[in-house]
Short mmCIF file of C-alpha atoms and ligand atoms in Angstrom, two decimals:
data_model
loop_
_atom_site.label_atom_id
_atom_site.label_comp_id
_atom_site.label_asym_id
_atom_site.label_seq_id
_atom_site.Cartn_x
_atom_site.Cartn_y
_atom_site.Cartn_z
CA UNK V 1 1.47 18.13 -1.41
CA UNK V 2 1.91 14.20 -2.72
CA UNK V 3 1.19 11.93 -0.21
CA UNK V 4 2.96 7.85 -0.78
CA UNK V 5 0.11 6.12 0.16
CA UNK V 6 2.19 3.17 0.42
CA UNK V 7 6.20 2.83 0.14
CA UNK V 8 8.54 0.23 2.31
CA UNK V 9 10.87 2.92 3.71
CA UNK V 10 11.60 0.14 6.23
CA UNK V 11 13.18 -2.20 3.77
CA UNK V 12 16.63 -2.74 3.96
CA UNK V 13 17.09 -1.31 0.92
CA UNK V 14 16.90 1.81 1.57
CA UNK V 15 19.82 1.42 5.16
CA UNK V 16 22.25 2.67 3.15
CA UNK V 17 20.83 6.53 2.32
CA UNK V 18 17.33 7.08 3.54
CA UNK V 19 17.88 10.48 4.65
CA UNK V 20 18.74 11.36 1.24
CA UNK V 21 15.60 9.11 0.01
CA UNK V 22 13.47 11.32 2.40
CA UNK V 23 15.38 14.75 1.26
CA UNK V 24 14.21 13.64 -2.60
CA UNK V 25 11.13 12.67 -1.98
CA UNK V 26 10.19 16.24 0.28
CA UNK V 27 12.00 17.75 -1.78
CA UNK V 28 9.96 16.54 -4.99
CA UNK V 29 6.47 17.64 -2.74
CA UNK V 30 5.65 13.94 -1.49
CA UNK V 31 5.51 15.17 1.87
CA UNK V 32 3.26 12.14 3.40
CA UNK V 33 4.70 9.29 3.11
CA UNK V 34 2.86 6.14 4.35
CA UNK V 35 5.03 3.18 5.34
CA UNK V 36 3.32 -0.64 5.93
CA UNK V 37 5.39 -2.58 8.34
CA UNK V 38 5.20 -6.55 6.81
CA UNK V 39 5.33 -8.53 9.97
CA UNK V 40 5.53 -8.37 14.11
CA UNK V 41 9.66 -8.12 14.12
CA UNK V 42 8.92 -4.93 11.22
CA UNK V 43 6.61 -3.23 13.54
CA UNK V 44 9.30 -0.91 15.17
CA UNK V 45 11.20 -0.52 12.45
CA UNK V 46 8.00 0.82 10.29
CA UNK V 47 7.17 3.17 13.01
CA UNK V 48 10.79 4.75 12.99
CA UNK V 49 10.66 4.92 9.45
CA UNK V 50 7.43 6.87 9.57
CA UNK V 51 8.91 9.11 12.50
CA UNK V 52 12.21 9.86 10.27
CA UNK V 53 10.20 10.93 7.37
CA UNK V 54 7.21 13.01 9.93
CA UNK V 55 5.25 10.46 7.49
CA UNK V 56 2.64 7.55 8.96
CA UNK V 57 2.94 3.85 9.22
CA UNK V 58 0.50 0.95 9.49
CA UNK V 59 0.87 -2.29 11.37
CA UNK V 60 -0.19 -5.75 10.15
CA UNK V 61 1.87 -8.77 8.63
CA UNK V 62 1.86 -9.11 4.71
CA UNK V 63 1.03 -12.76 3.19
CA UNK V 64 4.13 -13.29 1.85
CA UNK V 65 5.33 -13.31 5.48
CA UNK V 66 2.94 -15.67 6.72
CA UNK V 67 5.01 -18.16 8.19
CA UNK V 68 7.97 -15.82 9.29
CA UNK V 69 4.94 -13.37 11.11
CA UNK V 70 4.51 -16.46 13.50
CA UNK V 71 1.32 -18.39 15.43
CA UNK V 72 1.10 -15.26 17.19
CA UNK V 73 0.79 -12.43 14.34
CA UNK V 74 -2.85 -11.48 15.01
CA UNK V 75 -2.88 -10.99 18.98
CA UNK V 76 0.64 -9.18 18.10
CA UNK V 77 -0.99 -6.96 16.06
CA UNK V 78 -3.70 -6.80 18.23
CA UNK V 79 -1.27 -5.55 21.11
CA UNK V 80 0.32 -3.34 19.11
CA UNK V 81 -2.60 -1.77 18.52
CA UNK V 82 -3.76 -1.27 21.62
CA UNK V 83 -0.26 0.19 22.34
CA UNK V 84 -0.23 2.84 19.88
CA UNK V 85 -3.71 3.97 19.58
CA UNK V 86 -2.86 7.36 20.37
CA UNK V 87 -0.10 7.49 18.15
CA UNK V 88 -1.50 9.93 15.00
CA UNK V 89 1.19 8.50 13.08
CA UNK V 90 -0.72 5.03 13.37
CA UNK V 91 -3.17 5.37 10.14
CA UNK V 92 -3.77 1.75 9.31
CA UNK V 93 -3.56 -1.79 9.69
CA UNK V 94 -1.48 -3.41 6.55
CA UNK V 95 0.01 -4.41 4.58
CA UNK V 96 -1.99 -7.29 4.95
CA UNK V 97 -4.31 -9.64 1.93
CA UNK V 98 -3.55 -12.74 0.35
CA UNK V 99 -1.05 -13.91 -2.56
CA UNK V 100 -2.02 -16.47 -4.96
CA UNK V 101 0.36 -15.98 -6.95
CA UNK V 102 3.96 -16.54 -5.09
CA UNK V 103 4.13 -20.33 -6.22
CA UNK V 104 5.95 -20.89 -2.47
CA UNK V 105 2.64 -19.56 -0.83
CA UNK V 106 -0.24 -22.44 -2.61
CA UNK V 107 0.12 -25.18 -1.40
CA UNK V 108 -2.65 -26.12 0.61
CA UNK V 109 -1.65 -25.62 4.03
CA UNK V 110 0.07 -21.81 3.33
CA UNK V 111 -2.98 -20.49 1.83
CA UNK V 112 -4.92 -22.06 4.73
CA UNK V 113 -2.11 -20.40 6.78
CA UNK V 114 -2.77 -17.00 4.74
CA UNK V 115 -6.46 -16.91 4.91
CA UNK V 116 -6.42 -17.43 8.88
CA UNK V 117 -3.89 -14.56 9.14
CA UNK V 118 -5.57 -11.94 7.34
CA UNK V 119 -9.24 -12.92 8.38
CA UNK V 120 -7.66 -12.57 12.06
CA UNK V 121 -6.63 -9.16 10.85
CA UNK V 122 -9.73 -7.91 9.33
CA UNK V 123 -11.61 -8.25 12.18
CA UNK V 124 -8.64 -6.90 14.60
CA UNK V 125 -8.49 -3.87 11.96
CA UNK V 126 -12.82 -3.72 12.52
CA UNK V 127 -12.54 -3.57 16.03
CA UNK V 128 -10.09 -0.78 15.94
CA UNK V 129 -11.86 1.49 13.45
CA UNK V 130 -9.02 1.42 11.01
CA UNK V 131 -9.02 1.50 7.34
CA UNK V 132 -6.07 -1.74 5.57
CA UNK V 133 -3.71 -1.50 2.67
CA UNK V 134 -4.24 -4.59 0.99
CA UNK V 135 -1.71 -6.61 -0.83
CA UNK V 136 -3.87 -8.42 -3.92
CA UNK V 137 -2.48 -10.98 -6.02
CA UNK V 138 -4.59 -12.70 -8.11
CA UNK V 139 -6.89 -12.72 -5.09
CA UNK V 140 -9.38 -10.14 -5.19
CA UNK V 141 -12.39 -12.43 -4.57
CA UNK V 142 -11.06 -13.83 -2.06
CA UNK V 143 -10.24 -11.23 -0.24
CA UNK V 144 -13.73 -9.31 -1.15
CA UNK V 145 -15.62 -12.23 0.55
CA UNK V 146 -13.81 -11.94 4.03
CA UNK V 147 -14.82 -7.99 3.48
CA UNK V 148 -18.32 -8.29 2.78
CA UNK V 149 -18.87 -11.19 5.25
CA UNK V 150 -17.61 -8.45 7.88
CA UNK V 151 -20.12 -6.50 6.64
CA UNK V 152 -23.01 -8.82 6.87
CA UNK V 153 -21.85 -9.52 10.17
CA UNK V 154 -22.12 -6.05 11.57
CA UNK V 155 -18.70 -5.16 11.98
CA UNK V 156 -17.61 -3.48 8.73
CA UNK V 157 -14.02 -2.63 7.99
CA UNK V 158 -13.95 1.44 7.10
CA UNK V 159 -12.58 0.70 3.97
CA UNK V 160 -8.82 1.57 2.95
CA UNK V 161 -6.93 1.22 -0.17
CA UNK V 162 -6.40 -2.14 -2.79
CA UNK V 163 -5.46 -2.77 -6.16
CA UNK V 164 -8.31 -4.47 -9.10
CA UNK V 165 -7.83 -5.84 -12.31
CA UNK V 166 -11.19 -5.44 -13.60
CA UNK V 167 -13.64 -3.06 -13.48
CA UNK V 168 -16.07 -5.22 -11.52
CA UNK V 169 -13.17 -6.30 -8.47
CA UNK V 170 -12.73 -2.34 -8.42
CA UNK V 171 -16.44 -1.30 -8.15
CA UNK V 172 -16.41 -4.08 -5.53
CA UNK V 173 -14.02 -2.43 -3.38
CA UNK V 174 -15.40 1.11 -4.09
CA UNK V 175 -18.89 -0.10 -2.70
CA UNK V 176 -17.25 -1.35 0.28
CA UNK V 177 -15.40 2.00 1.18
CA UNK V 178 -11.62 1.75 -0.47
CA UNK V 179 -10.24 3.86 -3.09
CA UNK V 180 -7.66 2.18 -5.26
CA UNK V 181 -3.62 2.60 -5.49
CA UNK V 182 -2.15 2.83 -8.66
CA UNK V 183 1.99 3.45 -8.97
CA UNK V 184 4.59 1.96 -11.32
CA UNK V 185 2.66 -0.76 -13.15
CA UNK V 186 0.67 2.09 -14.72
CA UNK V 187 3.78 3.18 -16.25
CA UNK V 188 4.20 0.62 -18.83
CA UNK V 189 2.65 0.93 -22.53
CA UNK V 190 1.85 -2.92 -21.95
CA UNK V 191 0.04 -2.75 -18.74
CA UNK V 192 -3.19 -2.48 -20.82
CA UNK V 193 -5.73 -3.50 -18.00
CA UNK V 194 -4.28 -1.32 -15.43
CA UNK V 195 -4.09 1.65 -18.00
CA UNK V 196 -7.69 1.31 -18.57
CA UNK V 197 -8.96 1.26 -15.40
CA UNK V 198 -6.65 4.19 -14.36
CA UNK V 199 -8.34 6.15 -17.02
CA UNK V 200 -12.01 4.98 -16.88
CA UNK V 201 -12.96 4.78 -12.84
CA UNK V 202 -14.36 7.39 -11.01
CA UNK V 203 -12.30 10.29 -9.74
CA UNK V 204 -12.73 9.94 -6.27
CA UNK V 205 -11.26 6.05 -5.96
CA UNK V 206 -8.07 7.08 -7.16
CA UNK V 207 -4.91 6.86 -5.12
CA UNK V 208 -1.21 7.26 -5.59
CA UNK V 209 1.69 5.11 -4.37
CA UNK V 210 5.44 3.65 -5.39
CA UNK V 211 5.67 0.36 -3.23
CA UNK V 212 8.78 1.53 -2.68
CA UNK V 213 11.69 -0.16 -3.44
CA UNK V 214 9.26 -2.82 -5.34
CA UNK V 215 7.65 -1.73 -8.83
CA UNK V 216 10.06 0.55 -10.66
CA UNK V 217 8.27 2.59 -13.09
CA UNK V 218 8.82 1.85 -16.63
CA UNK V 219 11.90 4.64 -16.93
CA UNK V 220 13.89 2.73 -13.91
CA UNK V 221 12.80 -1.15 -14.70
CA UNK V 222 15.85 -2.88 -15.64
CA UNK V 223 15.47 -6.25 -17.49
CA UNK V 224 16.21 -9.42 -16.31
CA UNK V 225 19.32 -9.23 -18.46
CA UNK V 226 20.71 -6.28 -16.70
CA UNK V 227 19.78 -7.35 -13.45
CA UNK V 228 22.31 -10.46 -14.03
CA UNK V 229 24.85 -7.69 -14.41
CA UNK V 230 24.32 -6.26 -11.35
CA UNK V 231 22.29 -3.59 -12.15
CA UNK V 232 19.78 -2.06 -9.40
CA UNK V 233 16.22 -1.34 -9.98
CA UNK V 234 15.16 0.75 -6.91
CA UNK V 235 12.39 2.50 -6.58
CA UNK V 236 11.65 5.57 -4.02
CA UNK V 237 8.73 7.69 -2.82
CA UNK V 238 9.97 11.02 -4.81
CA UNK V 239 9.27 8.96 -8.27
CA UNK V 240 5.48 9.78 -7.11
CA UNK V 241 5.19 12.80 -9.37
CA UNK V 242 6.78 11.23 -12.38
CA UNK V 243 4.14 8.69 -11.89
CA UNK V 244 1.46 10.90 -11.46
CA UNK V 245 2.36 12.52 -14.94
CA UNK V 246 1.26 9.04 -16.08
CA UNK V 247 -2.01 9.15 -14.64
CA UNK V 248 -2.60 13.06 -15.71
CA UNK V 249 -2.36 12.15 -19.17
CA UNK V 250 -4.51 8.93 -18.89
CA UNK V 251 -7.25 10.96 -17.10
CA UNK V 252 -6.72 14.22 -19.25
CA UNK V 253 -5.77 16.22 -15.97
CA UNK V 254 -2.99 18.79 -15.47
CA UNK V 255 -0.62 17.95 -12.82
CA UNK V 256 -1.87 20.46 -10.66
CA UNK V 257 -5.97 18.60 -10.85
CA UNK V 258 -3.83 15.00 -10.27
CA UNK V 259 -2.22 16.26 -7.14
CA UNK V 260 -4.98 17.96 -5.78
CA UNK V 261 -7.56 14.82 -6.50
CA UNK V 262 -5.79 11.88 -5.21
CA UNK V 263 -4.39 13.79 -2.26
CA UNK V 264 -7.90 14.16 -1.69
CA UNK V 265 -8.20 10.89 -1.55
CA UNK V 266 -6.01 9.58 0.17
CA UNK V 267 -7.05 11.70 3.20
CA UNK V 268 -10.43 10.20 2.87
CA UNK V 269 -9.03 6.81 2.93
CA UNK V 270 -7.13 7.04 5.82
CA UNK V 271 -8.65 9.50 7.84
CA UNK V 272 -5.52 9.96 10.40
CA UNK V 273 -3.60 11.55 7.86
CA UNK V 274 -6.08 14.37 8.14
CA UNK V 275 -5.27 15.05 11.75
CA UNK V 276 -1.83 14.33 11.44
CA UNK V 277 -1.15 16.74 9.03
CA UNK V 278 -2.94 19.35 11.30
CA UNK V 279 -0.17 18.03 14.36
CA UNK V 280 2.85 17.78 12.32
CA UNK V 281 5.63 20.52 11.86
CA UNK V 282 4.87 21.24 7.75
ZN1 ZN D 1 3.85 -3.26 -0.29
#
């Protein structure tokens, strides 16, 4: 079994056929599929998604949504919480972190607004006992220093899953408790940094998602060119073991080692998944 640590089943991209998006992606052996919701209004909508699929979902609201999620986004998600706690489908709070990259999202007032929204959710997500997906861009510090000043404070988040750059943000998350996600970045000859790391760090912090329908791998990336034509780049949780062939060769494992490692992982990243999969129907 592959297991989508992360994919947007949600998004409107996929109204038009995700049955058939499930059916591949099953079919292909991703049979856990983990699906972020993005803001409050996405909550419901995630949690059907994850129902459809007999995958898992996550609550939280993504930076990128910061001023759509609303004043109210961290007692929602606090609620929501609270409402679902028995739900084994619930496995996380995310996606949630901080972009400072989206040049929309700098000024000084939205990253203010960004910083308040996923502090607030850190320490919901500590209170609860769950494990966040993180959304990094170009923020890894920043969003390290909220985690270990959670930790100094007592009330440790129990890890999850982000994405590093460097060798040092990585080991950084690693010593707080996440394993990291790699998916169709690694893909590309050019993606040097993320190629290394994907080789070089230890075993046991790897993880596998798509970010589905965002980061095409390199065989379905269509240039900007084409995309002026009209042509689609989607990409979909069955893609995973394409993607994983990527990181077999980079690590010198069969296919067989991949899939049995970063499943491994991602159970001990988000821990629900474990009981889930003893509650669900495969
Ligand atoms: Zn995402």
């Amino acid at each position: 079994m592959w297991i989508d640590t992360h994919c947007h089943l949600d998004a409107a991209e996929f109204d038009p056929d995700r049955p058939e998006v499930i059916a591949r992606a099953h079919a292909a052996g991703v049979r856990r599929l983990v699906v972020p919701a993005v803001m409050p209004s996405t909550f419901d909508a995630a949690r059907e998604a994850a129902l459809l699929c007999d995958g898992a979902y996550a609550l939280g609201s993504h930076p990128l949504y910061v001023h759509q999620a609303g004043p109210d986004a961290v007692r929602q998600l606090e609620q929501a919480l609270q409402h679902w706690r028995d739900d084994p489908r619930l496995v996380a709070v995310g996606e949630i972190g901080l972009d400072h990259f989206v040049p929309e999202l700098q000024d000084e007032a939205s990253r203010a607004a960004q910083e308040a929204l996923y502090a607030g959710q850190l320490a919901v997500a500590a209170k609860a006992g769950l494990p966040v997906i993180l959304h990094v861009r170009r923020s890894a510090d920043h969003l390290l220093k909220h985690l270990r000043r959670l930790k100094t404070e007592g009330r440790p988040v129990p890890g999850g899953i982000a994405h590093a750059f460097s060798e040092q943000q990585a080991m950084a998350f690693v010593e707080l408790g996440f394993k990291l996600g790699f998916g169709g970045a690694m893909t590309f000859d050019k993606a040097l940094q993320i190629r290394r790391l994907a080789a070089q760090l230890p075993a046991e912090c790897l993880v596998l998602e798509t970010d589905a329908p965002d980061i095409p791998p390199q065989w379905l990336y269509r240039t900007a060119e084409e995309r002026a034509q009209g042509a689609r780049s989607r990409n979909e949780p069955a893609e995973l073991p394409r993607i994983a062939e990527t990181l077999a060769e980079l690590r010198g494992w069969t296919l067989d080692e991949t899939r049995a490692i970063t499943t491994a992982n991602a159970l001990a990243a988000l821990p629900r998944l474990v009981a889930l999969g003893r509650t669900l129907r495969t």
